[in-house]
Coordinates of C-alpha atoms in Angstrom, one line a residue:
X7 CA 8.9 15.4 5.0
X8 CA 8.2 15.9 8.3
X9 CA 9.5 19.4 9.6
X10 CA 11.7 19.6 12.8
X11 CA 12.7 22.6 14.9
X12 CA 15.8 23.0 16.3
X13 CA 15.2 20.3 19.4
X14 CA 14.3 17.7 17.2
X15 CA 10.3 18.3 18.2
X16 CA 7.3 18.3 15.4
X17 CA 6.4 22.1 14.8
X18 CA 3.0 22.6 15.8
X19 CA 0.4 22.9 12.4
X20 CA -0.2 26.1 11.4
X21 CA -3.3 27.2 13.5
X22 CA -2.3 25.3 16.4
X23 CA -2.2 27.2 19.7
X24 CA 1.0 27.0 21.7
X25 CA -1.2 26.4 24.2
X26 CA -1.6 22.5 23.0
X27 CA 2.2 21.6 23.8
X28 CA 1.6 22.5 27.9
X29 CA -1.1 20.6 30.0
X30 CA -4.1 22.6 30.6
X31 CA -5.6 24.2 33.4
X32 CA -6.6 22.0 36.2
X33 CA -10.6 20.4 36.2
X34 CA -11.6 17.1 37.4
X35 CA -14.6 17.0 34.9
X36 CA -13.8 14.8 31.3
X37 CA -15.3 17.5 28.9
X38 CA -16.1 16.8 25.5
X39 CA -15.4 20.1 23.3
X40 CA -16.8 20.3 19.9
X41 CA -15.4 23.5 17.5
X42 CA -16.7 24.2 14.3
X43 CA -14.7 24.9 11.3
X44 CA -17.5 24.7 8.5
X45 CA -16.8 22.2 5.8
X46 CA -13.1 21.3 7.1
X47 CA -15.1 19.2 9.6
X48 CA -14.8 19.6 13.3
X49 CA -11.8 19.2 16.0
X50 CA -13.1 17.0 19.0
X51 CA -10.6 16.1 21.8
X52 CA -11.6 14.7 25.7
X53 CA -10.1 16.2 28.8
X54 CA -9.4 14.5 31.8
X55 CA -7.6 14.5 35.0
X56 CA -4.4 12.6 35.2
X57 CA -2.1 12.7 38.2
X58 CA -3.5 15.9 39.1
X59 CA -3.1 17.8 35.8
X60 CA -5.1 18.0 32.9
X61 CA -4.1 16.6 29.4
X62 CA -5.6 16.7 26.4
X63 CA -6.7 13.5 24.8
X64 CA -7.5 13.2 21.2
X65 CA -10.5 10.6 20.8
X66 CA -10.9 11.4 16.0
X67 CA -9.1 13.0 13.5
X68 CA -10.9 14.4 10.3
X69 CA -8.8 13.9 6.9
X70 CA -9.5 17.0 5.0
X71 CA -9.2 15.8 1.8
X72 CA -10.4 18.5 -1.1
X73 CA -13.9 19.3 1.0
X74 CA -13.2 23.1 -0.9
X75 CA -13.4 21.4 -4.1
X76 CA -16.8 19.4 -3.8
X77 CA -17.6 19.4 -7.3
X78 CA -13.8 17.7 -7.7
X79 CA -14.7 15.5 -4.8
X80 CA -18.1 14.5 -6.8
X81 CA -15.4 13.4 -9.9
X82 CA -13.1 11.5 -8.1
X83 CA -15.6 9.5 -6.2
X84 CA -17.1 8.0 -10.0
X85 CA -13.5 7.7 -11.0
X86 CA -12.3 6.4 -7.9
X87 CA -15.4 3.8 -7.5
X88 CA -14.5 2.6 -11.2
X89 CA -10.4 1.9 -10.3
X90 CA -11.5 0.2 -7.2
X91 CA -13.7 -2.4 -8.7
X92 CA -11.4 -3.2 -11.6
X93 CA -9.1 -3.4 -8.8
X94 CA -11.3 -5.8 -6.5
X95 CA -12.7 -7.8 -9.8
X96 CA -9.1 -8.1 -11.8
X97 CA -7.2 -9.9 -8.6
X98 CA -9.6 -11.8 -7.6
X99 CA -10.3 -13.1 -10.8
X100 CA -6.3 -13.7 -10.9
X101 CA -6.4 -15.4 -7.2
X102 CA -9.3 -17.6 -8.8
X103 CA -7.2 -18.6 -12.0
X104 CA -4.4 -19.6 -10.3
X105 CA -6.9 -21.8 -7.7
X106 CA -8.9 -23.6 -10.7
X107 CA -6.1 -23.5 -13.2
X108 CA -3.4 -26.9 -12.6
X109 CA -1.1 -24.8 -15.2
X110 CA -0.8 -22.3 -13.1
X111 CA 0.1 -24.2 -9.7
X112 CA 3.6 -22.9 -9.9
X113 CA 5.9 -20.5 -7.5
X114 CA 5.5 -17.7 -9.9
X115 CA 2.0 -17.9 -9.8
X116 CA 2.0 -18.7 -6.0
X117 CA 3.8 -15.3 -5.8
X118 CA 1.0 -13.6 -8.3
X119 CA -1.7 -14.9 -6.0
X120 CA 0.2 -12.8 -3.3
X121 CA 0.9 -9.6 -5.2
X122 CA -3.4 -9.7 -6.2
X123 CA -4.2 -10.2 -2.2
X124 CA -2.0 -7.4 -1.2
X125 CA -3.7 -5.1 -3.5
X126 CA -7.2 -6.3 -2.7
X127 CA -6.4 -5.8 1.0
X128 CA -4.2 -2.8 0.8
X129 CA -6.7 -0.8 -1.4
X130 CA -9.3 -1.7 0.7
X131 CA -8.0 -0.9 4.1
X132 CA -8.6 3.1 2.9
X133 CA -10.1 3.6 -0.5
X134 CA -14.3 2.7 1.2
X135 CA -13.9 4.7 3.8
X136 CA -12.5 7.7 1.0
X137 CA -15.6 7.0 -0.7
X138 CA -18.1 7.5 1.6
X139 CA -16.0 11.0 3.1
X140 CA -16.5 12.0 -0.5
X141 CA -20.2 11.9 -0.2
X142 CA -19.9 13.7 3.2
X143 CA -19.6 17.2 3.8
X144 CA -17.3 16.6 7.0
X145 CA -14.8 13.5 6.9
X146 CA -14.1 11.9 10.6
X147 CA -12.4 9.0 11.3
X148 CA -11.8 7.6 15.2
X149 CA -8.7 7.0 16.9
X150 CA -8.0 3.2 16.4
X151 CA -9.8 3.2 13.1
X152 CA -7.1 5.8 12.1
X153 CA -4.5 3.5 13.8
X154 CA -5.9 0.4 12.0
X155 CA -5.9 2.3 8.6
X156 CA -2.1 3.3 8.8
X157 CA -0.9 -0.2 10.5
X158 CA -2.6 -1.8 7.3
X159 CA -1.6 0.7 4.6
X160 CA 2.2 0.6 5.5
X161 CA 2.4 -3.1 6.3
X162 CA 0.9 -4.0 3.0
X163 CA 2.8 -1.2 1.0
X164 CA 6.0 -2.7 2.8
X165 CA 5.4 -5.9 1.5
X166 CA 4.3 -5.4 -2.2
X167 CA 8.0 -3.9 -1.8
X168 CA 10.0 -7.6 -0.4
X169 CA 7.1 -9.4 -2.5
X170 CA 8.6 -7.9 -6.0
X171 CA 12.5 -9.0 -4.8
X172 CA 10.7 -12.5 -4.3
X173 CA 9.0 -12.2 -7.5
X174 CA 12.0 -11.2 -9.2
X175 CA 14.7 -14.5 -7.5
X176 CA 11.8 -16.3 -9.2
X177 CA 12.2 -15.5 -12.8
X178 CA 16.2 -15.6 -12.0
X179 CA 16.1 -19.0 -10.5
X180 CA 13.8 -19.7 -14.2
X181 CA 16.2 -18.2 -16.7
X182 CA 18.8 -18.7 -15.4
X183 CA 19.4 -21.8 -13.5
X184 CA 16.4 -23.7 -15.1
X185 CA 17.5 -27.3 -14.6
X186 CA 17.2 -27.0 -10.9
X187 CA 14.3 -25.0 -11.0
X188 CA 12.0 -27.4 -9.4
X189 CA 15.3 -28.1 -7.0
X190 CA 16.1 -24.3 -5.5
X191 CA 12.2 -22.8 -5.7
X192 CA 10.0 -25.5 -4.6
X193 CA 6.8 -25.2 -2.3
X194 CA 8.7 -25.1 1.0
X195 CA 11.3 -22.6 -0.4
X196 CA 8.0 -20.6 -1.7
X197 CA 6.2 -20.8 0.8
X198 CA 9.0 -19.0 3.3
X199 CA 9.6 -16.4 1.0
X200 CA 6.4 -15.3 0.5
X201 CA 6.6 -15.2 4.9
X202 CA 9.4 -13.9 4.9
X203 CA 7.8 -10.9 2.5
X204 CA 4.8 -10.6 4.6
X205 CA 6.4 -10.9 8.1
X206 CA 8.5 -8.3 6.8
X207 CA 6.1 -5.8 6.0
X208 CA 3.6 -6.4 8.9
X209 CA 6.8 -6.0 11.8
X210 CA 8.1 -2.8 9.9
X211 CA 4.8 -1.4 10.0
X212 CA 4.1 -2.7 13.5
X213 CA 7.2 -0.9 15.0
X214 CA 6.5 2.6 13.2
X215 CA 3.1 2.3 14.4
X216 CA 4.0 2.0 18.4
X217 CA 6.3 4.6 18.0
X218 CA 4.1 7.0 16.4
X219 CA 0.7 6.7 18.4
X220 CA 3.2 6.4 21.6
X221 CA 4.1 10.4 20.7
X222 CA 1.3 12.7 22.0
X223 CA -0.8 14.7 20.3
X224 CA -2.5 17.7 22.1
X225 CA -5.7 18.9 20.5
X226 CA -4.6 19.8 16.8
X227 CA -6.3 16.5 14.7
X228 CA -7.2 17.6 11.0
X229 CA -5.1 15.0 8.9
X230 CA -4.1 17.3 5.6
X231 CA -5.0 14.0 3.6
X232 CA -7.4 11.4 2.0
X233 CA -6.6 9.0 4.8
X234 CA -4.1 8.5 8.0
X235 CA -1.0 8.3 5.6
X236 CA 1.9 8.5 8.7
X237 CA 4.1 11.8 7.5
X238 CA 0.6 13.1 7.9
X239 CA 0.1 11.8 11.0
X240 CA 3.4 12.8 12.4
X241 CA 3.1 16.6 11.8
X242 CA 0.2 16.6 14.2
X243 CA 2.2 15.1 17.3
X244 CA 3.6 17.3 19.6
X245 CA 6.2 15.8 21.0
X246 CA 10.0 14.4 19.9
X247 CA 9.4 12.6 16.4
X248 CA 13.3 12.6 15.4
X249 CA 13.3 9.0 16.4
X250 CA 10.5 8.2 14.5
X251 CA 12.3 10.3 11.0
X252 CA 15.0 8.4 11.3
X253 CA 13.5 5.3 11.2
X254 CA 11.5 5.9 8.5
X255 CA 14.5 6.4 6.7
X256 CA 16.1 3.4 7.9
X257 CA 13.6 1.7 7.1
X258 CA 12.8 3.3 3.4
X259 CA 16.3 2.2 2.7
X260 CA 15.8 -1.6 3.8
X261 CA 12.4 -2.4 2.6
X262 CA 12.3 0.0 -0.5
X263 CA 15.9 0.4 -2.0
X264 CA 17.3 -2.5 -1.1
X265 CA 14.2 -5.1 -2.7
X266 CA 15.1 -2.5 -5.6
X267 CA 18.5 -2.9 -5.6
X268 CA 18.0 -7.0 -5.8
X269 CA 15.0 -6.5 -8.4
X270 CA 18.1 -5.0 -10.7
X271 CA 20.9 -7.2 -10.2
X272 CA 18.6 -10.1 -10.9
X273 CA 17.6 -8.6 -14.6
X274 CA 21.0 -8.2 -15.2
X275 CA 21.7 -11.4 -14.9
X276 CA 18.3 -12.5 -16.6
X277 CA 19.4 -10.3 -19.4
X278 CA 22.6 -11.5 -20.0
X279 CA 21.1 -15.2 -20.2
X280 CA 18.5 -13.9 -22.6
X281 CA 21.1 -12.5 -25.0
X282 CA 23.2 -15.9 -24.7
X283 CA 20.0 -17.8 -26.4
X284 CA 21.3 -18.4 -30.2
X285 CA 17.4 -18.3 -31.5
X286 CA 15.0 -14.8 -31.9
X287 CA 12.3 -17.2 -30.9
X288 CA 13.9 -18.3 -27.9
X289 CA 15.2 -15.5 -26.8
X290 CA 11.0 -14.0 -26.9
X291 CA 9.8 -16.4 -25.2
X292 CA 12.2 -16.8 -22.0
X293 CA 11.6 -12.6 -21.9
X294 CA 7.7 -13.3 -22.5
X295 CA 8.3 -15.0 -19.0
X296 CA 9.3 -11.9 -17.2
X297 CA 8.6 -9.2 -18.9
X298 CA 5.3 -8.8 -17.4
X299 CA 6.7 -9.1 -14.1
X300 CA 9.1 -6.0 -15.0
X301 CA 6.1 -4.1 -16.5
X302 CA 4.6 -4.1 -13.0
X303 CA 8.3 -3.4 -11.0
X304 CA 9.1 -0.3 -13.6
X305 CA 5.2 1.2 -12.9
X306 CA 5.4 0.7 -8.9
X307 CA 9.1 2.0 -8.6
X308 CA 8.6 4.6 -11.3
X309 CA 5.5 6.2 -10.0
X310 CA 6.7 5.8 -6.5
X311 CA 10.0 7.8 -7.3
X312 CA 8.1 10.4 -9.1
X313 CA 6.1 11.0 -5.8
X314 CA 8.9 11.0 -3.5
X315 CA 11.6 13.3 -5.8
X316 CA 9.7 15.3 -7.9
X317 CA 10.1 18.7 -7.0
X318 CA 7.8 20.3 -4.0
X319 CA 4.4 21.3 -5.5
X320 CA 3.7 24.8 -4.6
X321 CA -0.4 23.4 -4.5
X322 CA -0.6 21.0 -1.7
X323 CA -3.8 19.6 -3.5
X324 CA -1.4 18.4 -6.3
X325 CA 0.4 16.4 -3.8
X326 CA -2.7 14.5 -2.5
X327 CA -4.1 13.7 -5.4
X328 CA -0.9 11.8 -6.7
X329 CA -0.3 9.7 -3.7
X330 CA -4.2 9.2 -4.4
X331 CA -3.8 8.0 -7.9
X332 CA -0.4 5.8 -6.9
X333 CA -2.4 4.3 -3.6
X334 CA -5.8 3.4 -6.0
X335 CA -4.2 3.1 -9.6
X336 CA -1.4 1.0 -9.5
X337 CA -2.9 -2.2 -8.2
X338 CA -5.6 -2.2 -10.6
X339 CA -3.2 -2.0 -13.7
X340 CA -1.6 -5.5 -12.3
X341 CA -4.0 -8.0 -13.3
X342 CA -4.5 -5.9 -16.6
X343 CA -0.7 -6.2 -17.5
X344 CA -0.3 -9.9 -16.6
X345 CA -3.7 -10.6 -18.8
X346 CA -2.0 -9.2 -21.3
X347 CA 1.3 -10.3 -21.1
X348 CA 1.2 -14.1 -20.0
X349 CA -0.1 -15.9 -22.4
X350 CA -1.0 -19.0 -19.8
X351 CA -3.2 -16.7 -17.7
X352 CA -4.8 -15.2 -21.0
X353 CA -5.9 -18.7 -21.9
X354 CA -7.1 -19.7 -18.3
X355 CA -9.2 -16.5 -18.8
X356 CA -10.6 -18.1 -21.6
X357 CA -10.6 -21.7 -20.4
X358 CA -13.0 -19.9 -17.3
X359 CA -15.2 -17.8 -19.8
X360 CA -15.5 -20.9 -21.9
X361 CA -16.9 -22.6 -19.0
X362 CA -14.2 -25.3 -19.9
X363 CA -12.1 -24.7 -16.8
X364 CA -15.2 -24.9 -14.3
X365 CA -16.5 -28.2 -16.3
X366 CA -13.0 -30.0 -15.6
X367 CA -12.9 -28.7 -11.7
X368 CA -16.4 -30.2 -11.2
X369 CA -15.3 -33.6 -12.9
X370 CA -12.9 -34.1 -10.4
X371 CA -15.1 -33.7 -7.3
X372 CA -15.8 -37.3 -6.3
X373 CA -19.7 -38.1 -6.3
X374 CA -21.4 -39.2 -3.6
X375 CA -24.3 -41.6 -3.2

């Protein structure tokens, strides 16, 4: 959380000089000051003149990460690299199923098209860069490319959030209304949900961004993390950042509890149809049509709760490297669980590796002469 002192201002980080909350002395020259600090990386900030009176300007921040630990750094970079490309490999090969596939050309798999671009993008907008800083003995990143990372990594985190509520009206609308499923979720009523999930996610993280890079921040700029993660962000600005806390919250409850909140009501009701089907058989397959759908809800909720309420770990290290494992991990297992769990995309698989799937694409492409 980020800590407040008694005027509602961000505490300076522990080995920040008081000095960095009150503009320094006067100088009309922009200086460019470079201080060591071995392999924590360096602090660089630019002074220049405004209105008379100096104010300090910070042009990088460097993520610490677990540079004291370089032989851990050297572990999770292999393990890392490995979660990443299943990642990158698993959803697109999902996306490219659900494209060649006419059996998949459906909302639910509309929706899973979405879920495997989110994790793509929202993997990649911080887990390269993390890569390379592990290979480097100093990690820097710039201003706006610390912007841009924490714009992208709360937008899409945001909407993986509405995306699963969508997900999860979907299966509801399919159990339990099923004779006006092709009525109440057709391509137009699809397509504005996923929007609305999307639009959702990219204005929430849109308006914590302005608010946060609006606050100043006065010389202190080593990020106690693997990349610009906001809480982490906050606790270096110097200035007021209640508004920003309570928003966060606000927001938190909106875009996290309350998709939750509709995620659980609808399996209630899925449920309860579920149990009304006379047959074993039926009853297997209408859960076979979820289930891997709630796999991937109980994983993303479950580890993100654990993060969140687990008690404070005395070893800040600890921290880090579970909001590591949640940020890289989770959207890798996706495309694993609904492989194994959906028996249509299982046989697409095969269809593809068969070469069957390609063959029949190719035969509809009208031939030229």
């Amino acid at each position: 959380m980020v800590k407040l002192s008694s005027r509602g201002r961000a505490d300076p980080p522990q080995g920040t000089h008081p000095c960095c909350l009150a503009p320094r002395p006067t100088g009309a020259l922009i200086q460019h000051l470079h201080v060591g600090r071995g392999k924590r990386g360096r602090m660089r900030w630019m002074e220049s003149e405004v209105n008379g009176a100096n104010q300090t300007v910070v042009t990088e921040f460097v993520l610490l990460g677990l540079h004291d630990h370089h032989d851990l750094e050297m572990v999770l970079f292999v393990l890392c690299l490995g979660i990443y490309s299943v990642n990158v490999l698993g959803n697109a090969l999902l996306i490219g199923l659900n494209k060649l596939d006419p059996r998949l050309h459906t909302p639910m798999y509309f929706f899973l098209s979405n879920l495997a671009l989110i994790d793509i993008c929202g993997t990649s907008s911080f887990v390269p860069l993390m890569l390379v800083n592990f290979l480097e003995t100093q990690s820097t990143i710039s201003f706006p490319g610390c912007a841009l990372q924490m714009y992208l990594t709360l937008a899409l985190g945001s909407t993986e959030c509405v995306l699963l509520a969508m997900m999860a009206c979907d299966r509801y609308v399919a159990i339990c209304q099923p004779l006006r499923y092709s009525e109440l979720m057709s391509w137009h009523t699809s397509m504005w949900m996923a929007a609305l999930s999307w639009g959702a996610g990219f204005a929430n993280s849109l308006l914590h961004s302005n608010l946060t890079w609006s606050l100043p921040f006065c010389g202190h700029n080593i990020i106690n993390h693997f990349f610009c993660e906001i809480l982490a962000v906050l606790k270096l600005a110097c200035g007021d950042i209640s508004l920003n806390a309570l928003l966060l919250m606000v927001a938190s409850a909106v875009l996290t509890l309350a998709p939750l909140l509709l995620i659980f009501l609808s399996y209630v009701f899925i449920l309860t149809a579920i149990l009304r089907v006379p047959s074993a058989a039926g009853r297997r397959k209408a859960f076979s049509t979820c289930s891997a759908h709630l796999t991937v809800v109980v994983i993303f909720y479950g580890t993100l709760s654990f993060m969140y309420f687990k008690p404070k770990a005395t070893d800040l290290n600890l921290d880090k490297l579970i909001a590591l494992f949640y940020g890289a991990m989770t959207p890798s297992l996706n495309p694993i669980i609904y492989s194994l769990r959906n028996a249509e995309v299982k046989a697409a698989a095969i269809a593809l590796l068969r070469g069957d799937l390609l063959s029949r694409k190719m035969s509809r492409v009208p031939v030229v002469l």
